[in-house]
PDB file of C-alpha atoms in Angstrom:
ATOM      1  CA  ASP J   1      -7.004  18.338 -14.838  1.00  0.00           C
ATOM      2  CA  LEU J   2     -10.625  18.289 -13.791  1.00  0.00           C
ATOM      3  CA  PRO J   3     -12.166  15.602 -11.603  1.00  0.00           C
ATOM      4  CA  PRO J   4     -14.256  12.947 -13.299  1.00  0.00           C
ATOM      5  CA  PRO J   5     -17.785  14.129 -13.968  1.00  0.00           C
ATOM      6  CA  PRO J   6     -20.318  13.559 -11.183  1.00  0.00           C
ATOM      7  CA  GLY J   7     -22.830  10.804 -11.650  1.00  0.00           C
ATOM      8  CA  GLY J   8     -20.187   8.235 -12.498  1.00  0.00           C
ATOM      9  CA  GLY J   9     -21.482   6.403  -9.463  1.00  0.00           C
ATOM     10  CA  TYR J  10     -19.669   4.395  -6.908  1.00  0.00           C
ATOM     11  CA  PRO J  11     -17.842   1.197  -7.708  1.00  0.00           C
ATOM     12  CA  GLN J  12     -19.874  -1.959  -7.481  1.00  0.00           C
ATOM     13  CA  GLN J  13     -19.765  -3.763  -4.131  1.00  0.00           C
ATOM     14  CA  GLY J  14     -16.544  -5.751  -3.823  1.00  0.00           C
ATOM     15  CA  TYR J  15     -14.633  -3.786  -6.462  1.00  0.00           C
ATOM     16  CA  PRO J  16     -11.974  -1.342  -5.256  1.00  0.00           C
ATOM     17  CA  PRO J  17     -12.194   2.275  -6.360  1.00  0.00           C
ATOM     18  CA  GLN J  18      -9.978   2.854  -9.402  1.00  0.00           C
ATOM     19  CA  ALA J  19      -7.816   5.826 -10.271  1.00  0.00           C
ATOM     20  CA  SER J  20      -7.462   7.372 -13.663  1.00  0.00           C
ATOM     21  CA  SER J  21      -5.488  10.465 -14.592  1.00  0.00           C
ATOM     22  CA  GLY J  22      -4.643  11.119 -10.933  1.00  0.00           C
ATOM     23  CA  TYR J  23      -8.217  10.904  -9.674  1.00  0.00           C
ATOM     24  CA  ALA J  24      -9.955   8.187  -7.684  1.00  0.00           C
ATOM     25  CA  GLN J  25     -13.590   7.450  -7.012  1.00  0.00           C
ATOM     26  CA  ILE J  26     -14.276   6.990  -3.317  1.00  0.00           C
ATOM     27  CA  PRO J  27     -17.772   6.612  -1.872  1.00  0.00           C
ATOM     28  CA  GLY J  28     -18.728   9.769  -0.022  1.00  0.00           C
ATOM     29  CA  LEU J  29     -16.048  11.850  -1.753  1.00  0.00           C
ATOM     30  CA  ALA J  30     -16.704  11.097  -5.442  1.00  0.00           C
ATOM     31  CA  GLY J  31     -13.747  12.081  -7.629  1.00  0.00           C
ATOM     32  CA  VAL J  32     -10.743  13.024  -5.524  1.00  0.00           C
ATOM     33  CA  GLN J  33      -7.270  13.879  -6.704  1.00  0.00           C
ATOM     34  CA  VAL J  34      -4.556  11.486  -5.525  1.00  0.00           C
ATOM     35  CA  ALA J  35      -1.634  13.257  -3.831  1.00  0.00           C
ATOM     36  CA  SER J  36       1.487  13.373  -5.942  1.00  0.00           C
ATOM     37  CA  ILE J  37       4.714  11.677  -4.946  1.00  0.00           C
ATOM     38  CA  GLY J  38       6.301  15.115  -4.680  1.00  0.00           C
ATOM     39  CA  GLN J  39       3.646  16.305  -2.230  1.00  0.00           C
ATOM     40  CA  ARG J  40       4.097  13.191  -0.128  1.00  0.00           C
ATOM     41  CA  PHE J  41       7.884  13.595  -0.155  1.00  0.00           C
ATOM     42  CA  VAL J  42       7.794  17.258   0.910  1.00  0.00           C
ATOM     43  CA  ALA J  43       5.236  16.469   3.636  1.00  0.00           C
ATOM     44  CA  ARG J  44       7.478  13.687   4.982  1.00  0.00           C
ATOM     45  CA  LEU J  45      10.457  16.048   4.794  1.00  0.00           C
ATOM     46  CA  LEU J  46       8.603  18.714   6.822  1.00  0.00           C
ATOM     47  CA  ASP J  47       7.631  16.124   9.422  1.00  0.00           C
ATOM     48  CA  GLY J  48      11.240  14.941   9.526  1.00  0.00           C
ATOM     49  CA  VAL J  49      12.481  18.480  10.160  1.00  0.00           C
ATOM     50  CA  LEU J  50       9.936  18.952  12.959  1.00  0.00           C
ATOM     51  CA  LEU J  51      10.833  15.666  14.631  1.00  0.00           C
ATOM     52  CA  GLY J  52      14.533  16.343  13.999  1.00  0.00           C
ATOM     53  CA  VAL J  53      14.333  19.613  15.932  1.00  0.00           C
ATOM     54  CA  ILE J  54      12.666  17.791  18.824  1.00  0.00           C
ATOM     55  CA  TYR J  55      15.360  15.105  18.650  1.00  0.00           C
ATOM     56  CA  LEU J  56      18.169  17.690  18.716  1.00  0.00           C
ATOM     57  CA  ILE J  57      16.671  19.453  21.739  1.00  0.00           C
ATOM     58  CA  VAL J  58      16.296  16.176  23.643  1.00  0.00           C
ATOM     59  CA  GLN J  59      19.776  15.073  22.520  1.00  0.00           C
ATOM     60  CA  ALA J  60      21.271  18.331  23.861  1.00  0.00           C
ATOM     61  CA  ILE J  61      19.492  17.797  27.180  1.00  0.00           C
ATOM     62  CA  GLY J  62      20.765  14.212  27.311  1.00  0.00           C
ATOM     63  CA  VAL J  63      24.364  15.169  26.540  1.00  0.00           C
ATOM     64  CA  ALA J  64      24.244  17.953  29.138  1.00  0.00           C
ATOM     65  CA  ASP J  65      22.911  15.451  31.679  1.00  0.00           C
ATOM     66  CA  LEU J  66      25.704  12.994  30.820  1.00  0.00           C
ATOM     67  CA  ALA J  67      28.322  15.713  31.177  1.00  0.00           C
ATOM     68  CA  SER J  68      26.941  16.852  34.522  1.00  0.00           C
ATOM     69  CA  THR J  69      26.974  13.325  35.952  1.00  0.00           C
ATOM     70  CA  SER J  70      30.441  12.452  34.662  1.00  0.00           C
ATOM     71  CA  HIS J  71      33.360  12.009  37.002  1.00  0.00           C
ATOM     72  CA  PRO J  72      37.079  11.613  36.302  1.00  0.00           C
ATOM     73  CA  VAL J  73      38.571   8.125  36.341  1.00  0.00           C
ATOM     74  CA  THR J  74      42.300   7.490  36.132  1.00  0.00           C
ATOM     75  CA  ASP J  75      43.540   4.175  34.775  1.00  0.00           C
ATOM     76  CA  GLN J  76      46.668   2.290  35.798  1.00  0.00           C
ATOM     77  CA  TYR J  77      48.790   4.229  33.294  1.00  0.00           C
ATOM     78  CA  GLY J  78      47.792   7.648  34.650  1.00  0.00           C
ATOM     79  CA  ASN J  79      45.329   8.487  31.853  1.00  0.00           C
ATOM     80  CA  THR J  80      42.281  10.331  33.123  1.00  0.00           C
ATOM     81  CA  THR J  81      38.939  10.173  31.309  1.00  0.00           C
ATOM     82  CA  GLU J  82      35.476  11.423  32.120  1.00  0.00           C
ATOM     83  CA  VAL J  83      33.038   8.571  32.741  1.00  0.00           C
ATOM     84  CA  PRO J  84      29.303   9.189  33.036  1.00  0.00           C
ATOM     85  CA  SER J  85      27.480   7.764  36.008  1.00  0.00           C
ATOM     86  CA  ALA J  86      25.029   4.897  35.642  1.00  0.00           C
ATOM     87  CA  ALA J  87      22.179   7.276  36.467  1.00  0.00           C
ATOM     88  CA  GLY J  88      23.346   9.637  33.703  1.00  0.00           C
ATOM     89  CA  LEU J  89      23.394   6.811  31.158  1.00  0.00           C
ATOM     90  CA  VAL J  90      19.949   5.608  32.204  1.00  0.00           C
ATOM     91  CA  GLY J  91      18.607   9.163  31.946  1.00  0.00           C
ATOM     92  CA  TYR J  92      20.123   9.592  28.502  1.00  0.00           C
ATOM     93  CA  PHE J  93      18.592   6.381  27.149  1.00  0.00           C
ATOM     94  CA  LEU J  94      15.240   7.235  28.731  1.00  0.00           C
ATOM     95  CA  LEU J  95      15.287  10.539  26.859  1.00  0.00           C
ATOM     96  CA  LEU J  96      16.012   8.716  23.593  1.00  0.00           C
ATOM     97  CA  ALA J  97      13.113   6.340  24.287  1.00  0.00           C
ATOM     98  CA  ILE J  98      10.864   9.338  24.880  1.00  0.00           C
ATOM     99  CA  VAL J  99      11.853  10.771  21.483  1.00  0.00           C
ATOM    100  CA  LEU J 100      10.979   7.471  19.786  1.00  0.00           C
ATOM    101  CA  ILE J 101       7.623   7.402  21.579  1.00  0.00           C
ATOM    102  CA  ILE J 102       6.921  11.002  20.557  1.00  0.00           C
ATOM    103  CA  GLY J 103       7.653  10.124  16.914  1.00  0.00           C
ATOM    104  CA  PHE J 104       5.336   7.113  17.062  1.00  0.00           C
ATOM    105  CA  LEU J 105       2.513   9.002  18.797  1.00  0.00           C
ATOM    106  CA  TYR J 106       2.843  11.936  16.406  1.00  0.00           C
ATOM    107  CA  GLU J 107       2.444   9.812  13.272  1.00  0.00           C
ATOM    108  CA  TRP J 108      -0.117   7.375  14.727  1.00  0.00           C
ATOM    109  CA  LEU J 109      -2.438   9.855  16.413  1.00  0.00           C
ATOM    110  CA  MET J 110      -2.269  12.579  13.768  1.00  0.00           C
ATOM    111  CA  VAL J 111      -3.011  10.195  10.870  1.00  0.00           C
ATOM    112  CA  GLY J 112      -5.542   8.164  12.861  1.00  0.00           C
ATOM    113  CA  LEU J 113      -7.507  11.066  14.327  1.00  0.00           C
ATOM    114  CA  ARG J 114      -6.879  13.947  11.890  1.00  0.00           C
ATOM    115  CA  GLY J 115      -5.976  12.169   8.665  1.00  0.00           C
ATOM    116  CA  ALA J 116      -2.754  14.136   8.355  1.00  0.00           C
ATOM    117  CA  THR J 117       0.440  15.080  10.123  1.00  0.00           C
ATOM    118  CA  LEU J 118       1.479  18.738  10.229  1.00  0.00           C
ATOM    119  CA  GLY J 119       3.587  18.183   7.113  1.00  0.00           C
ATOM    120  CA  LYS J 120       0.630  16.698   5.248  1.00  0.00           C
ATOM    121  CA  MET J 121      -1.597  19.536   6.457  1.00  0.00           C
ATOM    122  CA  ALA J 122       0.907  22.082   5.127  1.00  0.00           C
ATOM    123  CA  LEU J 123       0.731  20.397   1.695  1.00  0.00           C
ATOM    124  CA  SER J 124      -3.078  20.018   1.842  1.00  0.00           C
ATOM    125  CA  ILE J 125      -2.991  16.235   1.617  1.00  0.00           C
ATOM    126  CA  LYS J 126      -4.848  13.713   3.707  1.00  0.00           C
ATOM    127  CA  VAL J 127      -4.837   9.971   4.392  1.00  0.00           C
ATOM    128  CA  VAL J 128      -8.300   8.413   4.077  1.00  0.00           C
ATOM    129  CA  ASN J 129      -9.800   4.940   4.002  1.00  0.00           C
ATOM    130  CA  GLU J 130      -9.775   3.850   0.352  1.00  0.00           C
ATOM    131  CA  ASN J 131     -13.259   2.327   0.572  1.00  0.00           C
ATOM    132  CA  THR J 132     -15.157   4.924   2.605  1.00  0.00           C
ATOM    133  CA  GLY J 133     -13.221   8.183   2.271  1.00  0.00           C
ATOM    134  CA  GLU J 134     -13.304   8.576   6.032  1.00  0.00           C
ATOM    135  CA  LEU J 135     -10.411   8.801   8.479  1.00  0.00           C
ATOM    136  CA  LEU J 136      -8.377   5.634   8.977  1.00  0.00           C
ATOM    137  CA  GLY J 137      -8.918   5.563  12.709  1.00  0.00           C
ATOM    138  CA  LEU J 138      -6.316   4.388  15.189  1.00  0.00           C
ATOM    139  CA  GLY J 139      -6.268   0.776  13.980  1.00  0.00           C
ATOM    140  CA  GLY J 140      -5.597   1.632  10.337  1.00  0.00           C
ATOM    141  CA  ALA J 141      -3.060   4.299  11.295  1.00  0.00           C
ATOM    142  CA  PHE J 142      -1.241   1.766  13.488  1.00  0.00           C
ATOM    143  CA  VAL J 143      -1.055  -0.736  10.606  1.00  0.00           C
ATOM    144  CA  ARG J 144       0.272   2.029   8.338  1.00  0.00           C
ATOM    145  CA  TRP J 145       2.912   3.072  10.899  1.00  0.00           C
ATOM    146  CA  SER J 146       3.930  -0.539  11.576  1.00  0.00           C
ATOM    147  CA  ILE J 147       4.974  -1.009   7.919  1.00  0.00           C
ATOM    148  CA  PHE J 148       7.381   1.921   8.306  1.00  0.00           C
ATOM    149  CA  PHE J 149       8.620   0.462  11.600  1.00  0.00           C
ATOM    150  CA  LEU J 150       9.186  -2.997  10.131  1.00  0.00           C
ATOM    151  CA  GLY J 151      11.003  -1.470   7.173  1.00  0.00           C
ATOM    152  CA  ASN J 152      13.252   0.412   9.574  1.00  0.00           C
ATOM    153  CA  LEU J 153      14.321  -2.839  11.263  1.00  0.00           C
ATOM    154  CA  ALA J 154      16.334  -3.769   8.151  1.00  0.00           C
ATOM    155  CA  CYS J 155      18.982  -1.095   8.830  1.00  0.00           C
ATOM    156  CA  GLY J 156      17.090   1.562   6.904  1.00  0.00           C
ATOM    157  CA  VAL J 157      17.203  -0.331   3.595  1.00  0.00           C
ATOM    158  CA  GLY J 158      13.730  -1.729   4.236  1.00  0.00           C
ATOM    159  CA  LEU J 159      12.470   1.742   5.108  1.00  0.00           C
ATOM    160  CA  LEU J 160      13.847   3.085   1.844  1.00  0.00           C
ATOM    161  CA  LEU J 161      12.011   0.297  -0.006  1.00  0.00           C
ATOM    162  CA  VAL J 162       8.781   1.185   1.827  1.00  0.00           C
ATOM    163  CA  TYR J 163       9.138   4.815   0.722  1.00  0.00           C
ATOM    164  CA  LEU J 164       9.967   3.792  -2.848  1.00  0.00           C
ATOM    165  CA  SER J 165       7.113   1.264  -3.016  1.00  0.00           C
ATOM    166  CA  VAL J 166       4.764   3.966  -4.352  1.00  0.00           C
ATOM    167  CA  PHE J 167       6.736   3.758  -7.600  1.00  0.00           C
ATOM    168  CA  PHE J 168       5.854   0.044  -7.915  1.00  0.00           C
ATOM    169  CA  ASP J 169       2.085   0.671  -7.830  1.00  0.00           C
ATOM    170  CA  ASP J 170       0.684   0.372 -11.341  1.00  0.00           C
ATOM    171  CA  SER J 171      -2.931   1.142 -10.366  1.00  0.00           C
ATOM    172  CA  GLY J 172      -2.498   4.907 -10.722  1.00  0.00           C
ATOM    173  CA  ARG J 173      -3.366   5.369  -7.056  1.00  0.00           C
ATOM    174  CA  MET J 174       0.261   5.776  -5.924  1.00  0.00           C
ATOM    175  CA  GLN J 175      -0.188   3.426  -2.978  1.00  0.00           C
ATOM    176  CA  GLY J 176       2.902   2.276  -1.154  1.00  0.00           C
ATOM    177  CA  TRP J 177       3.069  -0.913   0.869  1.00  0.00           C
ATOM    178  CA  GLN J 178       1.946   1.010   3.963  1.00  0.00           C
ATOM    179  CA  ASP J 179      -1.103   2.294   2.066  1.00  0.00           C
ATOM    180  CA  LYS J 180      -2.041  -1.126   0.746  1.00  0.00           C
ATOM    181  CA  ALA J 181      -1.649  -2.762   4.172  1.00  0.00           C
ATOM    182  CA  ALA J 182      -3.819  -0.115   5.858  1.00  0.00           C
ATOM    183  CA  HIS J 183      -6.270   0.151   2.912  1.00  0.00           C
ATOM    184  CA  ASP J 184      -5.720   3.878   2.659  1.00  0.00           C
ATOM    185  CA  LEU J 185      -5.317   6.432  -0.063  1.00  0.00           C
ATOM    186  CA  VAL J 186      -3.368   9.695   0.194  1.00  0.00           C
ATOM    187  CA  ILE J 187      -5.413  12.388  -1.487  1.00  0.00           C
ATOM    188  CA  GLN J 188      -5.415  16.119  -1.911  1.00  0.00           C
ATOM    189  CA  ARG J 189      -7.637  17.595   0.744  1.00  0.00           C
ATOM    190  CA  PRO J 190     -11.054  18.333  -0.759  1.00  0.00           C
ATOM    191  CA  ARG J 191     -11.706  22.071  -0.808  1.00  0.00           C
TER     192      ARG J 191
END
């Protein structure tokens, strides 16, 4: 597929850029190819592996800390169990909070300031403002992230629906709910 011919002009003021045959017209970028669902999935998978490794490392540190602060307690029947100290439990939950913060900052700052996470960079895709073609900025990236967060509050079912929402977009732009809320478009990085 080739991009639409140049000179097609920009959409009239007030009309959103349209996509046809996998391409979209965005002011400042002209005809850009919309990222495929497969590219987006693999990018998210790569990011998940990266964050999963970080989570496992922090989890191992937390479990080691719990084990080191545990002490034996014997109940009235003579059964002895290891019970972590209050400080060990607090440390463990602080580490989990740090992992959640790292995940948030990774997605928010990378998309807001760079237009792509490491997974998206590896697949040569980028998140841009659908009206200007420029980076979303921190505000738009926060709105985008918050849709994922809100979807996650519904025991993961909502998050699954957010991911699948790209299949419900009949505009040809493959925008999920997060994209529509943040007014972004995921495109192949212009070469």
